[in-house]
């Protein structure tokens, strides 16, 4: 469960009563154009990026699960072919030599693009793939009419997103079931 700052403290009490414990907080981050440096970052010399077709949803879910270290079923329940067929919902894959190495999900609504599920499995990290794909999703959203990009960051991704130009708006508390 994620709780925005300023929400009633009773929410935390209910979480505790249900056996939940507080986890690492999650920053909500956003950026607006200008985006000059994003194009350079998105053009990674080894990475090919493309938008997935709805019937390719399992490519996203498999990479996301490997990147987050969770069972694929967690993502399969959320990112389905039916969802990707809807306007504004987009999944992307980045490949190196034809092999999928990173993924992300974008949602365009009005003048906003949300970036979710940015994931790179451990054996492909620290090569700029996640940053390149995130920049690509942001640019795709801006090209579709969005003027604000937003995301929530893990501790691992925070510096990457800051280098891309995202700024923390607020930090949400997170409650999990151990």
Tab-separated table of C-alpha atoms in Angstrom, residues 43-161:
chain	number	residue	atom	x	y	z
A	43	UNK	CA	19.834	6.585	-28.905
A	44	UNK	CA	21.925	3.980	-27.099
A	45	UNK	CA	24.523	2.576	-29.535
A	46	UNK	CA	23.826	-1.098	-28.729
A	47	UNK	CA	20.120	-1.023	-27.848
A	48	UNK	CA	17.236	-1.397	-30.304
A	49	UNK	CA	13.921	-0.190	-28.872
A	50	UNK	CA	10.450	-0.941	-30.148
A	51	UNK	CA	6.868	-0.807	-28.976
A	52	UNK	CA	5.333	-4.214	-28.344
A	53	UNK	CA	2.175	-5.360	-30.097
A	54	UNK	CA	-0.673	-6.430	-27.781
A	55	UNK	CA	-0.061	-10.119	-28.478
A	56	UNK	CA	3.531	-9.656	-27.258
A	57	UNK	CA	2.520	-8.698	-23.701
A	58	UNK	CA	4.349	-11.726	-22.296
A	59	UNK	CA	7.663	-10.294	-23.504
A	60	UNK	CA	7.105	-7.333	-21.187
A	61	UNK	CA	5.867	-9.441	-18.286
A	62	UNK	CA	8.783	-11.898	-18.481
A	63	UNK	CA	11.466	-9.188	-18.538
A	64	UNK	CA	9.714	-7.134	-15.848
A	65	UNK	CA	9.430	-10.177	-13.582
A	66	UNK	CA	13.113	-11.019	-14.074
A	67	UNK	CA	14.099	-7.400	-13.448
A	68	UNK	CA	12.064	-7.087	-10.263
A	69	UNK	CA	12.785	-10.630	-9.068
A	70	UNK	CA	9.128	-11.635	-8.779
A	71	UNK	CA	6.954	-14.351	-10.348
A	72	UNK	CA	5.749	-13.467	-13.879
A	73	UNK	CA	2.141	-13.977	-12.751
A	74	UNK	CA	2.292	-10.671	-10.880
A	75	UNK	CA	2.830	-8.774	-14.122
A	76	UNK	CA	0.682	-11.075	-16.286
A	77	UNK	CA	-2.352	-10.099	-14.211
A	78	UNK	CA	-1.749	-6.403	-14.926
A	79	UNK	CA	-0.264	-6.142	-18.425
A	80	UNK	CA	-2.437	-8.168	-20.770
A	81	UNK	CA	-2.971	-8.181	-24.536
A	82	UNK	CA	-6.384	-6.580	-23.945
A	83	UNK	CA	-4.788	-3.723	-21.988
A	84	UNK	CA	-2.123	-3.092	-24.632
A	85	UNK	CA	-4.844	-2.942	-27.299
A	86	UNK	CA	-6.425	0.064	-25.544
A	87	UNK	CA	-5.497	3.609	-26.582
A	88	UNK	CA	-2.698	5.145	-24.542
A	89	UNK	CA	-1.313	1.895	-23.082
A	90	UNK	CA	2.110	0.958	-24.415
A	91	UNK	CA	4.769	-1.600	-23.551
A	92	UNK	CA	8.299	-1.405	-24.918
A	93	UNK	CA	11.244	-3.747	-25.223
A	94	UNK	CA	14.917	-2.999	-25.655
A	95	UNK	CA	17.049	-5.639	-27.338
A	96	UNK	CA	20.766	-6.171	-27.846
A	97	UNK	CA	21.732	-8.476	-30.704
A	98	UNK	CA	18.079	-9.560	-30.875
A	99	UNK	CA	17.898	-10.544	-27.187
A	100	UNK	CA	15.432	-8.715	-24.888
A	101	UNK	CA	17.365	-6.942	-22.103
A	102	UNK	CA	15.018	-4.247	-20.763
A	103	UNK	CA	11.350	-3.271	-20.739
A	104	UNK	CA	9.043	-0.458	-19.683
A	105	UNK	CA	5.368	0.421	-19.742
A	106	UNK	CA	3.918	3.811	-20.660
A	107	UNK	CA	0.437	5.204	-20.152
A	108	UNK	CA	-0.588	8.367	-21.974
A	109	UNK	CA	-3.611	10.225	-20.653
A	110	UNK	CA	-4.322	13.797	-21.639
A	111	UNK	CA	-1.140	15.794	-21.287
A	112	UNK	CA	0.591	13.256	-19.031
A	113	UNK	CA	2.678	10.174	-19.713
A	114	UNK	CA	3.252	7.773	-16.842
A	115	UNK	CA	6.246	5.464	-16.934
A	116	UNK	CA	5.948	2.144	-15.102
A	117	UNK	CA	7.675	-1.241	-14.837
A	118	UNK	CA	11.088	-0.041	-16.022
A	119	UNK	CA	13.059	-3.242	-15.560
A	120	UNK	CA	16.408	-4.647	-16.594
A	121	UNK	CA	17.362	-8.139	-15.388
A	122	UNK	CA	20.504	-8.206	-13.209
A	123	UNK	CA	22.828	-9.647	-15.862
A	124	UNK	CA	22.129	-6.659	-18.179
A	125	UNK	CA	22.284	-3.791	-15.673
A	126	UNK	CA	24.736	-0.877	-15.456
A	127	UNK	CA	24.935	-0.464	-19.244
A	128	UNK	CA	22.470	2.398	-19.698
A	129	UNK	CA	19.672	0.254	-21.117
A	130	UNK	CA	17.038	1.283	-18.553
A	131	UNK	CA	17.921	4.963	-18.936
A	132	UNK	CA	17.731	4.732	-22.732
A	133	UNK	CA	14.371	2.988	-22.633
A	134	UNK	CA	12.962	5.435	-20.079
A	135	UNK	CA	14.070	8.359	-22.257
A	136	UNK	CA	12.413	6.691	-25.255
A	137	UNK	CA	9.097	6.221	-23.413
A	138	UNK	CA	9.153	9.866	-22.272
A	139	UNK	CA	9.861	11.090	-25.814
A	140	UNK	CA	7.141	8.843	-27.236
A	141	UNK	CA	4.677	10.324	-24.748
A	142	UNK	CA	5.724	13.892	-25.521
A	143	UNK	CA	5.435	13.183	-29.256
A	144	UNK	CA	1.882	11.917	-28.594
A	145	UNK	CA	0.923	15.216	-26.952
A	146	UNK	CA	1.940	14.822	-23.315
A	147	UNK	CA	3.675	17.764	-21.664
A	148	UNK	CA	4.485	16.111	-18.326
A	149	UNK	CA	6.120	12.738	-17.649
A	150	UNK	CA	5.858	11.109	-14.236
A	151	UNK	CA	7.051	7.960	-12.501
A	152	UNK	CA	7.822	6.483	-9.117
A	153	UNK	CA	11.369	5.404	-8.468
A	154	UNK	CA	13.005	2.541	-6.675
A	155	UNK	CA	16.191	3.365	-4.775
A	156	UNK	CA	18.157	1.738	-7.629
A	157	UNK	CA	16.596	3.967	-10.282
A	158	UNK	CA	16.570	7.292	-8.426
A	159	UNK	CA	19.916	8.629	-9.700
A	160	UNK	CA	19.174	7.387	-13.219
A	161	UNK	CA	15.911	9.333	-13.325
